PDB file of C-alpha atoms in Angstrom:
ATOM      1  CA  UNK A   1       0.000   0.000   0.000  1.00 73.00           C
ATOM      2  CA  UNK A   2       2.734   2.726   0.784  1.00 74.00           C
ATOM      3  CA  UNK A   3       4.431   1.530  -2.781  1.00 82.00           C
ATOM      4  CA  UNK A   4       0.984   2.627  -4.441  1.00 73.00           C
ATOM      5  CA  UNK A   5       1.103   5.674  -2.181  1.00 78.00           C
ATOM      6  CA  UNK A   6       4.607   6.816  -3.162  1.00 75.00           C
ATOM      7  CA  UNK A   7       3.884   5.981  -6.891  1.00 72.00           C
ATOM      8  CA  UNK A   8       1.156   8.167  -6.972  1.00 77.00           C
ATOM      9  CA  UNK A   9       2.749  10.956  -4.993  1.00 77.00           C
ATOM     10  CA  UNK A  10       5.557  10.689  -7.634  1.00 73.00           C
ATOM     11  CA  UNK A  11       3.202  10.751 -10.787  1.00 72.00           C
ATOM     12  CA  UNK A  12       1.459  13.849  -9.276  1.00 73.00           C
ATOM     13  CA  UNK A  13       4.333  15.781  -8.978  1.00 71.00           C
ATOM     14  CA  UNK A  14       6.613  14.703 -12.049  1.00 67.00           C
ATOM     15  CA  UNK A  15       3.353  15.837 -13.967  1.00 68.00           C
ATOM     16  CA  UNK A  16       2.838  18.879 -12.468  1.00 67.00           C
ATOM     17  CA  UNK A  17       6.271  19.298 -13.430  1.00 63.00           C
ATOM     18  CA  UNK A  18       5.898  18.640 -16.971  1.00 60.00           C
ATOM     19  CA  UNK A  19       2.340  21.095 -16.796  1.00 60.00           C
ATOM     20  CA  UNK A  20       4.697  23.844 -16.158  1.00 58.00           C
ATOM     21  CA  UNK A  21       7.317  23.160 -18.818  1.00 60.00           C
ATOM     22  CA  UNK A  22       6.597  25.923 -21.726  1.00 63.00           C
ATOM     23  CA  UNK A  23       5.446  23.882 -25.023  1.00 77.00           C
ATOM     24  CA  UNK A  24       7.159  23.555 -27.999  1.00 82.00           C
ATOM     25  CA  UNK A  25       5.841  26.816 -29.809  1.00 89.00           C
ATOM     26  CA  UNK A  26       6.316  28.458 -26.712  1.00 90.00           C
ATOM     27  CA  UNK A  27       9.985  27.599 -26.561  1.00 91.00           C
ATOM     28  CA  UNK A  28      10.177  28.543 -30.015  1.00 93.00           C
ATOM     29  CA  UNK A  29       8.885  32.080 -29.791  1.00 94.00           C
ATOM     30  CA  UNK A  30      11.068  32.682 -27.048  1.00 94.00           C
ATOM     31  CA  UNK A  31      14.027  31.568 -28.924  1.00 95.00           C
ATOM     32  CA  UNK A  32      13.046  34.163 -32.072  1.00 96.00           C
ATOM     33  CA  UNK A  33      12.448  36.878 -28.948  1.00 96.00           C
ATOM     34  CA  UNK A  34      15.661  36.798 -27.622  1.00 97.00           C
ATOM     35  CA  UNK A  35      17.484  36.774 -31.025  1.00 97.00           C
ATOM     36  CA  UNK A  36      16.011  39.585 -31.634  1.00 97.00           C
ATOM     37  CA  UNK A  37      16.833  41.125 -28.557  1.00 97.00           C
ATOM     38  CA  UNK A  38      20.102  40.517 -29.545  1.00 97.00           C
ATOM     39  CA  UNK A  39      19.553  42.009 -32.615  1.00 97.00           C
ATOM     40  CA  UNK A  40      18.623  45.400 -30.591  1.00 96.00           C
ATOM     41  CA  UNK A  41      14.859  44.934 -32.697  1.00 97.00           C
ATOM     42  CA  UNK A  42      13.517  45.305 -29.062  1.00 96.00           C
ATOM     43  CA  UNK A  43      10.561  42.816 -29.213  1.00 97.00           C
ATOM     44  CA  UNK A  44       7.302  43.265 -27.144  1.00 96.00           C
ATOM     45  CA  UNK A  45       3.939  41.550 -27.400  1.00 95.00           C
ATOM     46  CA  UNK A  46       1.477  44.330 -27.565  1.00 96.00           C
ATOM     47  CA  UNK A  47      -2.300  45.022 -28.257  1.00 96.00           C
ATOM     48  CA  UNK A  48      -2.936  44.987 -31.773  1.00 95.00           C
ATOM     49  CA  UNK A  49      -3.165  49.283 -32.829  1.00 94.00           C
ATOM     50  CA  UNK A  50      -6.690  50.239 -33.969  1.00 92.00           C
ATOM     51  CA  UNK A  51      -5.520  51.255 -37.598  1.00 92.00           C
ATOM     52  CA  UNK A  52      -4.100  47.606 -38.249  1.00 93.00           C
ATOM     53  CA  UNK A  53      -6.203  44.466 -38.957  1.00 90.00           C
ATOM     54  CA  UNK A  54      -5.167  41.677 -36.189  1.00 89.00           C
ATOM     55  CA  UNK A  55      -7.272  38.752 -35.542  1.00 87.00           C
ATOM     56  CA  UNK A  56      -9.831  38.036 -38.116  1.00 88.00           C
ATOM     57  CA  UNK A  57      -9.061  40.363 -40.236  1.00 87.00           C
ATOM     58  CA  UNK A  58     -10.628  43.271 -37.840  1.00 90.00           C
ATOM     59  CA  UNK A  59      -8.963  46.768 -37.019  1.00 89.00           C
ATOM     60  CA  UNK A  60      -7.416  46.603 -33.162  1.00 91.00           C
ATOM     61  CA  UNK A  61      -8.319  42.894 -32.755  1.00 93.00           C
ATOM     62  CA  UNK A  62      -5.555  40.532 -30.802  1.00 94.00           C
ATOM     63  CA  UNK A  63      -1.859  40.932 -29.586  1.00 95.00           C
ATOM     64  CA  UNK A  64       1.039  41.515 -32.026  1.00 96.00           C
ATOM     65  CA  UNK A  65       4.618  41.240 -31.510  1.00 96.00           C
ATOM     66  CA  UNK A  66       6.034  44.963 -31.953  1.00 97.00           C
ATOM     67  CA  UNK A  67       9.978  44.987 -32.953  1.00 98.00           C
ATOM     68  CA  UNK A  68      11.474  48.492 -32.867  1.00 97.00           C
ATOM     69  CA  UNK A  69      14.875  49.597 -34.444  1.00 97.00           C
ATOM     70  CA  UNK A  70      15.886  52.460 -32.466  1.00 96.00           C
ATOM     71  CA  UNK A  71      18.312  54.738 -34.814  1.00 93.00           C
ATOM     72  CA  UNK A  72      20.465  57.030 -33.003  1.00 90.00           C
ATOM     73  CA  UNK A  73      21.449  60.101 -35.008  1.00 86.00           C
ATOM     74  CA  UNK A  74      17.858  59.236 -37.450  1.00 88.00           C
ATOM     75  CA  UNK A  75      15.098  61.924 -37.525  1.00 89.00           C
ATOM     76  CA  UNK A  76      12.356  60.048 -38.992  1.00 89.00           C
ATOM     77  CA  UNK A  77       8.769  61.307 -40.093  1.00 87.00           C
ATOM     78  CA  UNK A  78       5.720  60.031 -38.127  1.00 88.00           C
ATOM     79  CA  UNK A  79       4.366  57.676 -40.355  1.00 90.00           C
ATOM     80  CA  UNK A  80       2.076  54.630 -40.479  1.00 93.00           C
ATOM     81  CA  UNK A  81       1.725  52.349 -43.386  1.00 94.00           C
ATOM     82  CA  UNK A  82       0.145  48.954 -43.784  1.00 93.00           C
ATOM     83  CA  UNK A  83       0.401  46.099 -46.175  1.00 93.00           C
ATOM     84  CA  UNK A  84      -1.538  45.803 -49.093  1.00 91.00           C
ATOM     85  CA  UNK A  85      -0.569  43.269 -51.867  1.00 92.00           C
ATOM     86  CA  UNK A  86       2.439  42.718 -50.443  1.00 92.00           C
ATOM     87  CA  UNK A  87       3.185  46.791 -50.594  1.00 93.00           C
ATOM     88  CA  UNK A  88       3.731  49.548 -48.015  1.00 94.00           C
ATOM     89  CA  UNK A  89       0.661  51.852 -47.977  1.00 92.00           C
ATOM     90  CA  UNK A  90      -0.210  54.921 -46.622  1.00 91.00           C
ATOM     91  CA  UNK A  91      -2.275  54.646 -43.153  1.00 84.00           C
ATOM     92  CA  UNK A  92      -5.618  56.136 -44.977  1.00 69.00           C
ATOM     93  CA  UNK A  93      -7.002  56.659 -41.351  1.00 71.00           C
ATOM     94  CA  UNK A  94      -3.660  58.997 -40.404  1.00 65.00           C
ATOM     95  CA  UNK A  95      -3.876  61.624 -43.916  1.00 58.00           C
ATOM     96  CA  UNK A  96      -6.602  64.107 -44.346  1.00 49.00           C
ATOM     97  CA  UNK A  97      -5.433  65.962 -47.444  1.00 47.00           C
ATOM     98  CA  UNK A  98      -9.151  66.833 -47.431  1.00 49.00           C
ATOM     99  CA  UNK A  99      -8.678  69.997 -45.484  1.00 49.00           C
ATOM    100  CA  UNK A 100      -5.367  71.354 -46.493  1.00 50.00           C
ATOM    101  CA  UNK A 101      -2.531  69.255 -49.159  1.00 50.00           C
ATOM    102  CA  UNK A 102       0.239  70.534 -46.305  1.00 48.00           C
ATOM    103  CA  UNK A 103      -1.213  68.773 -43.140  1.00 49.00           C
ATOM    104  CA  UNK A 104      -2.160  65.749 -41.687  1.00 48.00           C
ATOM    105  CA  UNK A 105      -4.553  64.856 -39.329  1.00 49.00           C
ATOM    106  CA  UNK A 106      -3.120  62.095 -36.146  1.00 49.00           C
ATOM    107  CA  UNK A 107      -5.936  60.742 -34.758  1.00 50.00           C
ATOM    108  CA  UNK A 108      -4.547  59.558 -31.909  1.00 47.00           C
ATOM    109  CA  UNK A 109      -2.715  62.728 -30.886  1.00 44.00           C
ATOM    110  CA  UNK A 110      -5.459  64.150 -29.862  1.00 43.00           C
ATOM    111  CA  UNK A 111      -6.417  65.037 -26.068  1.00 42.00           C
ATOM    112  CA  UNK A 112      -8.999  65.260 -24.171  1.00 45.00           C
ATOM    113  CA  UNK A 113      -8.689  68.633 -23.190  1.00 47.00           C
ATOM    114  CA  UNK A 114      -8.257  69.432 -27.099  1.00 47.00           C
ATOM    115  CA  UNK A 115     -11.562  71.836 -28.522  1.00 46.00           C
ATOM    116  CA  UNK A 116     -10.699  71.022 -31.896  1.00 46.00           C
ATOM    117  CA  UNK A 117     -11.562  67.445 -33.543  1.00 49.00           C
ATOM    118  CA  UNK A 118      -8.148  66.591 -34.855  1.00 50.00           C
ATOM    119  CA  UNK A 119      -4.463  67.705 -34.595  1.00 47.00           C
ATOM    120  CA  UNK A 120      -2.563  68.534 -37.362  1.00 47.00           C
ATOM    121  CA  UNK A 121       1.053  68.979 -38.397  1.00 44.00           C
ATOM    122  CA  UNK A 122       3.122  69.566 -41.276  1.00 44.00           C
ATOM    123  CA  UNK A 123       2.277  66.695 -44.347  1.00 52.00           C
ATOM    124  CA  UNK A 124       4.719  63.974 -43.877  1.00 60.00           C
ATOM    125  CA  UNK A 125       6.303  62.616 -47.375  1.00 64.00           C
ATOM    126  CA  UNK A 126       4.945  59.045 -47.631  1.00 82.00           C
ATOM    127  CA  UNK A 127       8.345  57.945 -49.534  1.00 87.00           C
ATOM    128  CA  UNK A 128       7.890  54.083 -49.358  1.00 91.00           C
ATOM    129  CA  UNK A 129       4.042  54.184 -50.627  1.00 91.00           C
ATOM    130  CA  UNK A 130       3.938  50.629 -53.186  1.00 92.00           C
ATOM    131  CA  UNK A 131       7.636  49.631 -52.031  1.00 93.00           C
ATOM    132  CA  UNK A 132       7.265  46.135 -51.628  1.00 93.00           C
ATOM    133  CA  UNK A 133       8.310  44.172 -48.650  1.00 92.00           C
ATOM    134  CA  UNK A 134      11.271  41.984 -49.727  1.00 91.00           C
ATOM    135  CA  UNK A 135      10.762  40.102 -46.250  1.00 95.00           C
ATOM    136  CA  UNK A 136      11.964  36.381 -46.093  1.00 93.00           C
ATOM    137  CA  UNK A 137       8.521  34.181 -47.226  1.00 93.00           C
ATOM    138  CA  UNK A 138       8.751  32.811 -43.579  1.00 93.00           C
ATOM    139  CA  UNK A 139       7.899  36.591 -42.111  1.00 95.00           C
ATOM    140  CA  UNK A 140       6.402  38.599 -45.057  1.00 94.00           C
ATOM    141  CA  UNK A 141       3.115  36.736 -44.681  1.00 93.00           C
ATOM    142  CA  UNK A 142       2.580  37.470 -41.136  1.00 94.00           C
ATOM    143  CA  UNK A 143       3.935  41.256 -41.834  1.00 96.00           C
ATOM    144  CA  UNK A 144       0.763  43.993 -40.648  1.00 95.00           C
ATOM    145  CA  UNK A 145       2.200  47.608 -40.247  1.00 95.00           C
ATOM    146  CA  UNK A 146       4.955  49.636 -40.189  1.00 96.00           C
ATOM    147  CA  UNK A 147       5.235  52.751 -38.140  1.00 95.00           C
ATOM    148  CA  UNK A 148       8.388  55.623 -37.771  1.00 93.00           C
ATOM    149  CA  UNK A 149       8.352  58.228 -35.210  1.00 90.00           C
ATOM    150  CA  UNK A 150      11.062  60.571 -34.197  1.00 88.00           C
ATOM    151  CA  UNK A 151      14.600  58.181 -34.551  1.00 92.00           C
ATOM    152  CA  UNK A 152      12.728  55.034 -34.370  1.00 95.00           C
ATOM    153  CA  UNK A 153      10.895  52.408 -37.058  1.00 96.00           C
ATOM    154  CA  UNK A 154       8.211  50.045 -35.797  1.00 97.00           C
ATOM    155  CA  UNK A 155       7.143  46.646 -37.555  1.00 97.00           C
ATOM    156  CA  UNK A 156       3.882  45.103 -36.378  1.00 97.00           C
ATOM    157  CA  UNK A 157       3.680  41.707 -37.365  1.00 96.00           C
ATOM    158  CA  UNK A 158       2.131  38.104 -35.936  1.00 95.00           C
ATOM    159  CA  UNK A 159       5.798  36.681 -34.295  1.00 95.00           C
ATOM    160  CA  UNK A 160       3.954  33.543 -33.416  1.00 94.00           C
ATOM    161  CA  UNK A 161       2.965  32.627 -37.284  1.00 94.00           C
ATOM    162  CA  UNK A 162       6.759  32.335 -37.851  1.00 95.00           C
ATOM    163  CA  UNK A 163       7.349  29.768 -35.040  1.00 94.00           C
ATOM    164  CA  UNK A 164       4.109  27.666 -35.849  1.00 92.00           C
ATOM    165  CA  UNK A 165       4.390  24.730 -37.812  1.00 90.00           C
ATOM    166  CA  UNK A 166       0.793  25.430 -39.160  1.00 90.00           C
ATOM    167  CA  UNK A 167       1.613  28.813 -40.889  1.00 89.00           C
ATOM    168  CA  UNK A 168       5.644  28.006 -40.785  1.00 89.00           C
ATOM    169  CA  UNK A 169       6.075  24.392 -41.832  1.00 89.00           C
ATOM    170  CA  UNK A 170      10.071  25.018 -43.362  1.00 88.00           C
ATOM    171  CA  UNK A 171      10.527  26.336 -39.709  1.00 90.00           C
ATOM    172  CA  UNK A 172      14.535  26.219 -38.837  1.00 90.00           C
ATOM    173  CA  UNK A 173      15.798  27.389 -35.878  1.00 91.00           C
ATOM    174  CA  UNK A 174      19.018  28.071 -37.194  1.00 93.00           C
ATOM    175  CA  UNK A 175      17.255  30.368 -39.520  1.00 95.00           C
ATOM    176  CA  UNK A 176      15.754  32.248 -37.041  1.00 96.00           C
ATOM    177  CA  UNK A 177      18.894  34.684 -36.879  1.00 96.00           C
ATOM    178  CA  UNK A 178      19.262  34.965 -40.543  1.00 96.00           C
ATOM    179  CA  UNK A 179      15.838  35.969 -41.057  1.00 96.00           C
ATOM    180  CA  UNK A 180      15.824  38.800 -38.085  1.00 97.00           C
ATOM    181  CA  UNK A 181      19.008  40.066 -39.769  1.00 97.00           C
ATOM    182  CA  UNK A 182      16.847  40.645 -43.319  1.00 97.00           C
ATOM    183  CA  UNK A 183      14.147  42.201 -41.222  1.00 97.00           C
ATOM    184  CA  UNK A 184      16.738  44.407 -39.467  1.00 97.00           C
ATOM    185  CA  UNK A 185      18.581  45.259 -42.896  1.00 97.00           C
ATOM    186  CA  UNK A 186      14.919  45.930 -44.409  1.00 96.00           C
ATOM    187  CA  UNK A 187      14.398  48.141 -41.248  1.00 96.00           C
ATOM    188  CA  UNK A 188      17.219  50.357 -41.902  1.00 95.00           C
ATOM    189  CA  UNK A 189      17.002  50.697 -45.838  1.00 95.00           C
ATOM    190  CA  UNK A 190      13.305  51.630 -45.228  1.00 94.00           C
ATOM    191  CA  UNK A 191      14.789  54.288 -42.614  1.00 93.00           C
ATOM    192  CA  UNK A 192      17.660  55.313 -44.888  1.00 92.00           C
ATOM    193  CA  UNK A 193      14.523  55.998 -47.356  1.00 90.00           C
ATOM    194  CA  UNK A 194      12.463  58.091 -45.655  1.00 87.00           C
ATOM    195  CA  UNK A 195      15.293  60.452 -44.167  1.00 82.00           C
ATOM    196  CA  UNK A 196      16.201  60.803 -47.442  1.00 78.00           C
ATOM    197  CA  UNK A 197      13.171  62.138 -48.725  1.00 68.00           C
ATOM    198  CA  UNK A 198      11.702  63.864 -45.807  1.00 63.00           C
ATOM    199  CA  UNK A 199      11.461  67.651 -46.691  1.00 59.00           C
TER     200      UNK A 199
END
């Protein structure tokens, strides 16, 4: 009886051991995290924004994983785009030319305390409107939105789609660091771009 007893006593706590390994995709994604933490892409899982479609195809549905290439010495335009057909577009939600063809209105720069309905500032120059991606096939598919702000680019994107073997079935992990280092190159060319041909 005691045998029985310490058998089951054993079972119980070799599985709760095993409950609170992380699974395989798990493991994954925090293998593609840290590389690019290494990378200095500064991953974080965030709420999907409310101009890009997450989860079912609906604006501000779901968590993405945010990577952000911080440029020191960059002075970047506040921009938003989002892929369509594989292109960079314009954020249709963040440019009013409606009211004047040398502003923009930023939705969500506005405050409470603000009278007026919408802020605006002077017309940003949309330089990688149709540029395609040129992401590796593993990542492009899973690519959302791309957003620049004072010396930093943003790429929104579903992290977890690369490490799934659903969505990811040529999944490598010792492609993992290769592909971060196309995103990372892609980062900087699309920075390089936009300095360029910011007024």
């Amino acid at each position: 009886m005691g045998t029985v007893i310490g058998v089951i006593i054993v079972l119980f706590v070799l599985g709760s051991m095993m409950a609170l390994k992380p699974n395989g995709i798990d493991q994954r994604l925090d293998k593609l995290r840290m590389t690019a933490r290494r990378l200095q892409l500064n991953p974080k899982l965030v709420a999907c924004p409310d101009w890009i479609k997450g989860r079912d195809n609906e604006y501000g549905r779901g968590m993405l994983g945010q990577y952000c290439l911080i440029l020191e010495e960059t002075k970047l335009p506040h921009t938003r785009y989002q892929v369509i057909d594989g292109q960079w577009r314009p954020d249709s939600s963040f440019v009013d030319t409606s009211v004047d063809d040398k502003t923009l209105t930023i939705p969500s720069a506005i405050r409470p305390t603000q009278s007026s309905s919408h802020v605006t500032v002077k017309k940003t120059n949309f330089s990688l409107d149709k540029a395609p991606l040129d992401l590796p096939v593993s990542i492009e598919p899973s690519v959302k939105g791309l957003m620049t702000k004072a010396n930093s680019i943003i790429i929104y994107w579903e992290d977890i789609a690369y490490v799934r073997p659903n969505s990811n079935p040529t999944y490598h992990q010792q492609r993992i660091e290769a592909d971060l280092l196309v995103l990372k190159e892609n980062l900087e060319k699309w920075a390089r771009q936009m300095q360029k041909d910011t007024p």
